[in-house]
PDB file of C-alpha atoms in Angstrom:
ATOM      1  CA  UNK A 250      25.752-132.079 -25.444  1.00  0.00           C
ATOM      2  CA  UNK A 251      28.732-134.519 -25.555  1.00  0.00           C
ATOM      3  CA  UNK A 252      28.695-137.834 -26.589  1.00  0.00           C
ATOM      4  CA  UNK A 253      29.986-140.946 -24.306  1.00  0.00           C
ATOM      5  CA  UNK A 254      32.068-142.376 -27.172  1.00  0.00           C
ATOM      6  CA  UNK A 255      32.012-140.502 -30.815  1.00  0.00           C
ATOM      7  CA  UNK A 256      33.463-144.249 -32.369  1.00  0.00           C
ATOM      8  CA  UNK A 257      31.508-145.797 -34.730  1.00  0.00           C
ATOM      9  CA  UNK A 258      28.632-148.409 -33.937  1.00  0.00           C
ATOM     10  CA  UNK A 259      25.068-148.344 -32.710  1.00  0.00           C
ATOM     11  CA  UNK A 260      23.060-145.205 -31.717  1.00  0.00           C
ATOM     12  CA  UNK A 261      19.995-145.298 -29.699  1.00  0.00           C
ATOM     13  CA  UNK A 262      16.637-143.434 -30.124  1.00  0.00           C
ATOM     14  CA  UNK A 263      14.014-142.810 -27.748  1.00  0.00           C
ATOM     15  CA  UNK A 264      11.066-141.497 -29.593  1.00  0.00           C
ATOM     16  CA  UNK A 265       9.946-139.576 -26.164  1.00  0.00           C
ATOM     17  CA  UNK A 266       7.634-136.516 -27.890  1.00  0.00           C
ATOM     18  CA  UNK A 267       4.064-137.921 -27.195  1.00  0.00           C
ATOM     19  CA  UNK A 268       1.391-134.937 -25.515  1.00  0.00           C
ATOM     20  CA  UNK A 269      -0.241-137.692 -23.628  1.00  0.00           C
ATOM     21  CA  UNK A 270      -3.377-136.760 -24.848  1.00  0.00           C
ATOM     22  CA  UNK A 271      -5.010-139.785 -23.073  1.00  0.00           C
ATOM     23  CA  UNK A 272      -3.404-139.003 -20.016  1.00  0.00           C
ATOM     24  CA  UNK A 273      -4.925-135.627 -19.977  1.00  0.00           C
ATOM     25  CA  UNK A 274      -2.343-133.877 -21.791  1.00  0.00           C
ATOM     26  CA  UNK A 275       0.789-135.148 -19.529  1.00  0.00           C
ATOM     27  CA  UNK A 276       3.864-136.128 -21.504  1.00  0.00           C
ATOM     28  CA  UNK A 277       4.982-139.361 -21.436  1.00  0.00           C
ATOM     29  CA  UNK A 278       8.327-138.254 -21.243  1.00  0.00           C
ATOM     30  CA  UNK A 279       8.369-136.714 -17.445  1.00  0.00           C
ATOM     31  CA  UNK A 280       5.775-139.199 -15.667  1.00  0.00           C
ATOM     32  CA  UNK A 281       7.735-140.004 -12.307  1.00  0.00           C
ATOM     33  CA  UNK A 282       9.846-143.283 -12.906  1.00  0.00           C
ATOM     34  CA  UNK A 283      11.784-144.597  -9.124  1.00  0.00           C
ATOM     35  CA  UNK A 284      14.055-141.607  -8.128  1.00  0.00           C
ATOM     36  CA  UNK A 285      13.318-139.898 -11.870  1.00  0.00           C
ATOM     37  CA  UNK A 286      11.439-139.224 -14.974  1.00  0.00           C
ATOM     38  CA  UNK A 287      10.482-142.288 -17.656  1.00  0.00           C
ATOM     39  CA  UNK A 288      12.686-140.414 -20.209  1.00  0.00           C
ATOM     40  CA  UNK A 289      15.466-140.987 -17.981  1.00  0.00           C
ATOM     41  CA  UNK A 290      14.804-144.415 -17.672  1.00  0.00           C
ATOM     42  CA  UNK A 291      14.752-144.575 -20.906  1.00  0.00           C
ATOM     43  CA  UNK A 292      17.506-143.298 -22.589  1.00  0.00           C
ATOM     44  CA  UNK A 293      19.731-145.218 -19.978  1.00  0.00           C
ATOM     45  CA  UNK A 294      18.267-148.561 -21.106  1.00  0.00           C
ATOM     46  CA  UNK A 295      20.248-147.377 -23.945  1.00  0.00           C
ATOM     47  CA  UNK A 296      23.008-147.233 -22.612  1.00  0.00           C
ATOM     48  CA  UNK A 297      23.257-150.214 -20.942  1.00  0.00           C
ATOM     49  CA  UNK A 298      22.107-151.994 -23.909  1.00  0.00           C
ATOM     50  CA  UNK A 299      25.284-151.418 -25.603  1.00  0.00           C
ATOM     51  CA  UNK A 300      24.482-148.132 -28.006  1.00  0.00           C
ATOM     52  CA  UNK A 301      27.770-145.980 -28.273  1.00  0.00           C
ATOM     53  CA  UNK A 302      25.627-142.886 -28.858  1.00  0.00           C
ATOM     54  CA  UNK A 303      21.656-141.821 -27.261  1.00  0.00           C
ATOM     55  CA  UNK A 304      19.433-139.721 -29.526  1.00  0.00           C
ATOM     56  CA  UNK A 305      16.276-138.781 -27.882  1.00  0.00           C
ATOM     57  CA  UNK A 306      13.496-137.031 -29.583  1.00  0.00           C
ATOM     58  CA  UNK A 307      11.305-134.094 -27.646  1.00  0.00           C
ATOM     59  CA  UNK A 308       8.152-132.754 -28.437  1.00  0.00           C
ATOM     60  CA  UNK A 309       5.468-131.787 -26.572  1.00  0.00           C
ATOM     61  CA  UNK A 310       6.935-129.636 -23.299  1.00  0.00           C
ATOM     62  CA  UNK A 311      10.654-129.887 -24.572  1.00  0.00           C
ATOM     63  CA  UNK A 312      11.673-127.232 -22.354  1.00  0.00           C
ATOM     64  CA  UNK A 313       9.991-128.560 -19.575  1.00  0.00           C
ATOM     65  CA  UNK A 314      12.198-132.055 -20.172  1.00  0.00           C
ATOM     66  CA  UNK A 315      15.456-129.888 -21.099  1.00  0.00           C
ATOM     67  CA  UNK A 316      15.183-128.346 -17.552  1.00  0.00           C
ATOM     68  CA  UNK A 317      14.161-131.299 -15.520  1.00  0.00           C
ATOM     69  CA  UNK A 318      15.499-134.475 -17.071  1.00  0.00           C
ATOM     70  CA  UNK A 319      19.055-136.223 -16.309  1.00  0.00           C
ATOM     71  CA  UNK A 320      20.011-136.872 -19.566  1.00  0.00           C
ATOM     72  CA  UNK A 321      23.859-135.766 -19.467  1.00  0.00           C
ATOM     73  CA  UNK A 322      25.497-137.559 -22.861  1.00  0.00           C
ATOM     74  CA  UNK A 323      22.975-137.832 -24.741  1.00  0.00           C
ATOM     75  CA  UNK A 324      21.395-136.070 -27.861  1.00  0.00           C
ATOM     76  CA  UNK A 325      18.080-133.920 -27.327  1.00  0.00           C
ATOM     77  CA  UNK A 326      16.733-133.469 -31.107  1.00  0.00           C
ATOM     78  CA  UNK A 327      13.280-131.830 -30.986  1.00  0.00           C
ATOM     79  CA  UNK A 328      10.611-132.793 -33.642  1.00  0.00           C
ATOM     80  CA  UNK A 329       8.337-129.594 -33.888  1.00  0.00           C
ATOM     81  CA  UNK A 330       5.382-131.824 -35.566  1.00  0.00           C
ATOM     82  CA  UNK A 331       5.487-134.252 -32.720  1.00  0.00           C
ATOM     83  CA  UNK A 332       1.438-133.637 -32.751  1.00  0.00           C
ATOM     84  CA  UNK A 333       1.266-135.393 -36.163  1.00  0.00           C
ATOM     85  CA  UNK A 334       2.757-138.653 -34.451  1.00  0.00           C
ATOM     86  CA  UNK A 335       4.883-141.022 -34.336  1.00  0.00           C
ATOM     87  CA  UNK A 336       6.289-140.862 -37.552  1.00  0.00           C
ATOM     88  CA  UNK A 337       7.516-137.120 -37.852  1.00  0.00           C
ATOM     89  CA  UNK A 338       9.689-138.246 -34.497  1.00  0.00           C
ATOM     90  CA  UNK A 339      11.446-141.572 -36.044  1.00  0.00           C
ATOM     91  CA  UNK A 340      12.230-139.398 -39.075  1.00  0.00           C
ATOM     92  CA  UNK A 341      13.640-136.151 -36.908  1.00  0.00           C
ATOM     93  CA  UNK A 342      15.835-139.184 -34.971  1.00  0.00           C
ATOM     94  CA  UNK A 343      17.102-141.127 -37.822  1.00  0.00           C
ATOM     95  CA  UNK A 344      17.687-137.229 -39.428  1.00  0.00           C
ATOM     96  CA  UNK A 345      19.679-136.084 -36.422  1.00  0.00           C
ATOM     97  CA  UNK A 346      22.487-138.919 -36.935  1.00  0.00           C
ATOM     98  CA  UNK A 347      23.389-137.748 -40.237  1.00  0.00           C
ATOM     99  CA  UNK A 348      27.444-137.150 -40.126  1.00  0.00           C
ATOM    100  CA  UNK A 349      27.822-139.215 -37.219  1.00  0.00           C
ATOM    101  CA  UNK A 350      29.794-142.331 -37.882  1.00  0.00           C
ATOM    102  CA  UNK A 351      26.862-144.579 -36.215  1.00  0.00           C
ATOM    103  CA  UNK A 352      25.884-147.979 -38.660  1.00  0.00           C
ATOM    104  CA  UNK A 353      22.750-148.842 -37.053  1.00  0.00           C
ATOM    105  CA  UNK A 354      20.322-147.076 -34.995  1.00  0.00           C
ATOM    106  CA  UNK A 355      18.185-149.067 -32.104  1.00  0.00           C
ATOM    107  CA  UNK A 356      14.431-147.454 -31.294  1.00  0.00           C
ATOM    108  CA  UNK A 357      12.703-147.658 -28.928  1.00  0.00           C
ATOM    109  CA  UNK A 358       9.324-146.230 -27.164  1.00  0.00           C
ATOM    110  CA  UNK A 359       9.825-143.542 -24.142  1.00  0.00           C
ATOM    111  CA  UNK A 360       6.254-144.984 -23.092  1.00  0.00           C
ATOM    112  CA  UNK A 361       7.327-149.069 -22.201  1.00  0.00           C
ATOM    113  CA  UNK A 362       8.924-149.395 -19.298  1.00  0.00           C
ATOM    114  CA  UNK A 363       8.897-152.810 -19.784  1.00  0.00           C
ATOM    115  CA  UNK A 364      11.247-153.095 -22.441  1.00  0.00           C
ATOM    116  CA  UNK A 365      14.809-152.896 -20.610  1.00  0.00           C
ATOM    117  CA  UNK A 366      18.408-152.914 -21.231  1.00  0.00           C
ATOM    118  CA  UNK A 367      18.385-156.595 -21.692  1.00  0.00           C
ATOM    119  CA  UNK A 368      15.873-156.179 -24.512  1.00  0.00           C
ATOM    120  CA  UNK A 369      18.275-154.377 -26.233  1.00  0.00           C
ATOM    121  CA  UNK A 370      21.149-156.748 -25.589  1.00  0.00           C
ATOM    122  CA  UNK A 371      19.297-159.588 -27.079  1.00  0.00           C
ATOM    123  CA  UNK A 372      18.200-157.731 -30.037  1.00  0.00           C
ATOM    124  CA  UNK A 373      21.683-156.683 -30.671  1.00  0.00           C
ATOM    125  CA  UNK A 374      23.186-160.159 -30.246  1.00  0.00           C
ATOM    126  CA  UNK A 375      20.255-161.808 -32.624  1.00  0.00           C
ATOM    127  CA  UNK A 376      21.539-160.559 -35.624  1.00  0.00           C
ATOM    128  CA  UNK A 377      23.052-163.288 -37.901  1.00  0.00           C
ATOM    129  CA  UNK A 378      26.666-163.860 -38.144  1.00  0.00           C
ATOM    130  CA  UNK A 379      28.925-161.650 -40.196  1.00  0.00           C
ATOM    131  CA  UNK A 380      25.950-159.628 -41.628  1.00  0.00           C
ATOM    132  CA  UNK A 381      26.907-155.907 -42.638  1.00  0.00           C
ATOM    133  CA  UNK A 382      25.555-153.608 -40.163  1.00  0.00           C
ATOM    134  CA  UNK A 383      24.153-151.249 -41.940  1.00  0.00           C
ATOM    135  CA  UNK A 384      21.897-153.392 -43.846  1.00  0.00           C
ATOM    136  CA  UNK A 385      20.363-155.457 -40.574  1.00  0.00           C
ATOM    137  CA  UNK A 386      16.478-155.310 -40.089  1.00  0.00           C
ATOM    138  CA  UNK A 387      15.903-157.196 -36.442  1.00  0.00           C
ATOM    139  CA  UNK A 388      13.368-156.562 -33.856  1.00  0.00           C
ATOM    140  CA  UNK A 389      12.212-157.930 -30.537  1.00  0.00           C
ATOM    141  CA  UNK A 390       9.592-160.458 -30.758  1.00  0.00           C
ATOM    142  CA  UNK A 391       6.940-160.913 -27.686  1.00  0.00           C
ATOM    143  CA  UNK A 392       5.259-164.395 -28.443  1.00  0.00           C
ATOM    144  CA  UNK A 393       6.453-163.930 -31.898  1.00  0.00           C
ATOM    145  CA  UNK A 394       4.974-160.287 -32.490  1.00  0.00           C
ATOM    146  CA  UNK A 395       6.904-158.101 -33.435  1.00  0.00           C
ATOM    147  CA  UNK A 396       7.674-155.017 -31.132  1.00  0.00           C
ATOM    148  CA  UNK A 397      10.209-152.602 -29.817  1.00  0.00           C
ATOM    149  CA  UNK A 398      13.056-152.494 -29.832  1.00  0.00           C
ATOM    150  CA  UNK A 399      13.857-152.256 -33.149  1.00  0.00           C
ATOM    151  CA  UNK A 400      17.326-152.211 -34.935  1.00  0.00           C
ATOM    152  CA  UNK A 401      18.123-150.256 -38.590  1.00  0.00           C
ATOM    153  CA  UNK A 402      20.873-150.773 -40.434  1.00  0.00           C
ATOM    154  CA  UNK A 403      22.244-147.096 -41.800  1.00  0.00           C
ATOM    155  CA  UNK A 404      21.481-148.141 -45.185  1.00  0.00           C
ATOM    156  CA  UNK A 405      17.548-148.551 -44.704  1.00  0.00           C
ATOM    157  CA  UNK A 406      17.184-144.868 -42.375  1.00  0.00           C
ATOM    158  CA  UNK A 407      16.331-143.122 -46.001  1.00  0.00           C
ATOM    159  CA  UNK A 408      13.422-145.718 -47.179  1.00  0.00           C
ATOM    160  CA  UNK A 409      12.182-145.561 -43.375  1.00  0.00           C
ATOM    161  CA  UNK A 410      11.930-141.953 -43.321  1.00  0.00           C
ATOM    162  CA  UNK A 411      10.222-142.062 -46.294  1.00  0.00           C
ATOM    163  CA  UNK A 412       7.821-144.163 -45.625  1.00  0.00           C
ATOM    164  CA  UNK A 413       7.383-142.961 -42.024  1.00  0.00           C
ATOM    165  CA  UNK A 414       3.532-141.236 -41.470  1.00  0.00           C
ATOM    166  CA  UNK A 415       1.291-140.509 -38.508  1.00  0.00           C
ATOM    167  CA  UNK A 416       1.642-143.257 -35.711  1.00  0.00           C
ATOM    168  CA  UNK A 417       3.295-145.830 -37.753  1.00  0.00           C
ATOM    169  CA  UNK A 418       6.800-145.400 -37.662  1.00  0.00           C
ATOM    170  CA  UNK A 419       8.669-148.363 -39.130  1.00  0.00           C
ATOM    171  CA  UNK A 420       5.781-150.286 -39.489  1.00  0.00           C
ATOM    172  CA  UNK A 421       4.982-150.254 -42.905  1.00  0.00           C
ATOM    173  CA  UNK A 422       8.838-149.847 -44.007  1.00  0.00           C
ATOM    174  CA  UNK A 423       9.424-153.328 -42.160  1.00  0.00           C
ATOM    175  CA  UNK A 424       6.139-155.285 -42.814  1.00  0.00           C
ATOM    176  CA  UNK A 425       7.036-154.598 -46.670  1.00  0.00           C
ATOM    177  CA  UNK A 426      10.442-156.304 -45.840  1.00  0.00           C
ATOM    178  CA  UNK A 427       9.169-159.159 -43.135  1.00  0.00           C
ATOM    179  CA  UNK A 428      11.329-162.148 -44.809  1.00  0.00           C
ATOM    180  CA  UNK A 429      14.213-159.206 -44.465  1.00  0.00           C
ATOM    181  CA  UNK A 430      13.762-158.733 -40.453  1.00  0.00           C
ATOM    182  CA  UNK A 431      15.625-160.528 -38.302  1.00  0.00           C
ATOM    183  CA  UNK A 432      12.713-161.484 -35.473  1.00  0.00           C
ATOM    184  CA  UNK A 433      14.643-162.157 -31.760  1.00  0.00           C
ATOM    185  CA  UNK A 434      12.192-163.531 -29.220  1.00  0.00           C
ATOM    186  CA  UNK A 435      12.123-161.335 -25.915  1.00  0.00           C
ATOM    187  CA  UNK A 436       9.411-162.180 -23.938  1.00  0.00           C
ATOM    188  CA  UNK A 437      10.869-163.417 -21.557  1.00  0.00           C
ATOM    189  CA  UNK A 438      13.526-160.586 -20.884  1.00  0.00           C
ATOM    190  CA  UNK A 439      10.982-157.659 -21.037  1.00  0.00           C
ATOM    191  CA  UNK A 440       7.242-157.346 -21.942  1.00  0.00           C
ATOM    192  CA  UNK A 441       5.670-154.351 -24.646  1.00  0.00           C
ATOM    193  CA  UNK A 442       2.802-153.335 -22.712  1.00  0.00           C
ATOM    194  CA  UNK A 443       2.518-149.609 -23.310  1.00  0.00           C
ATOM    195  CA  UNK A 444       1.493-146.353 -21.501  1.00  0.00           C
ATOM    196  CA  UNK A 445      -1.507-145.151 -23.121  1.00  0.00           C
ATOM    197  CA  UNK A 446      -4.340-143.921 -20.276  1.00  0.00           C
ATOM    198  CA  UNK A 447      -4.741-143.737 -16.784  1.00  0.00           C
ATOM    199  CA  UNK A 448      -5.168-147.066 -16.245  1.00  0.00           C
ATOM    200  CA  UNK A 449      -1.916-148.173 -17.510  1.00  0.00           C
ATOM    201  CA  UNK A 450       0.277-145.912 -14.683  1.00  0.00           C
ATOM    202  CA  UNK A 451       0.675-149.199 -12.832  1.00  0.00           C
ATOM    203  CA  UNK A 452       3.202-150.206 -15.366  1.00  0.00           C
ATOM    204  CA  UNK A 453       5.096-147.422 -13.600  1.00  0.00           C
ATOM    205  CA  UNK A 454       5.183-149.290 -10.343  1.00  0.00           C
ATOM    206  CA  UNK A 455       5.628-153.209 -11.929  1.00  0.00           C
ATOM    207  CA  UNK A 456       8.646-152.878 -13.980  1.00  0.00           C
TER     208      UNK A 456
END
């Protein structure tokens, strides 16, 4: 697929390749969101967060969400270990923007619906003055926790691949480096709460 804008600046990735195991084996990625799917949602969040450039990462069902999904302009990389978690998809994401001109990647979670465009914005904005791009660490804070989404410079994708494993993502690549990471406080522009069983499909419905 095309890109909206092959310029350099920020890429987006929506780590969307989650079985849903505790939703009885349905993928986060095509639960009914408004007029669409959650993916959908989410890679335009994106996009209207200011990333020149959408990445989003398949896994379980990827044909299903090739065939169904809206996602015109954006990237579909598949991770074929998305069963071992979270951290095989951040690394197949940061992976696929190798030879693009893109300094900074933003992440974010196909499963919070709650974390929107303006989110993304903020995050964006909350990096200090005149830093080099590449080299910014920032992430949303909720009541100063820290949460998605989260911004990497270009220079830090090869230490966060590395250390990528499981469910954990950036976790342990940015709790190593907390004095480095630029917190932004967004709770009152979005809210984490997460899609994890049936109980949570109200989130669906709420944001």
């Amino acid at each position: 697929m095309t890109q909206r804008d092959e310029g350099a600046g920020t890429a987006g990735i929506v780590l969307a390749a989650g079985g849903g195991r505790r939703l009885g084996g349905r993928p986060k990625a095509l639960l009914p969101y408004r007029d669409g799917l959650l993916v959908e949602r989410a890679a335009r969040v994106l996009w209207d967060g200011g990333c020149q450039r959408v990445h989003v990462v398949l896994g379980a069902a990827a044909g299903e969400v090739r065939r169904r999904a809206r996602l015109a302009g954006c990237v579909l990389v598949e991770n074929a270990g998305w069963a071992e978690g979270m951290g095989g998809s951040l690394r197949a994401g940061l992976e696929s923007l190798a030879g693009t001109s893109a300094v900074a990647a933003v992440v974010t979670l196909v499963d919070q619906p709650g974390v929107g465009a303006a989110a993304v914005r903020r995050v964006l904005a909350g990096t200090p003055a005149g830093a080099d791009p590449r080299a910014v660490l920032a992430a949303a804070a909720y009541d100063g926790h820290r949460g998605h989404p989260v911004l990497l410079g270009a220079a830090h994708w090869p230490g966060v691949a590395a250390a990528a494993s499981g469910d954990r993502g950036a976790r342990a690549y940015l709790a190593a480096r907390v004095d480095a990471v630029t917190l932004v406080e967004c709770g009152d522009v979005g809210s984490p709460d997460d899609i994890d069983s049936p109980a949570d499909l109200g989130l669906l419905e709420r944001y």
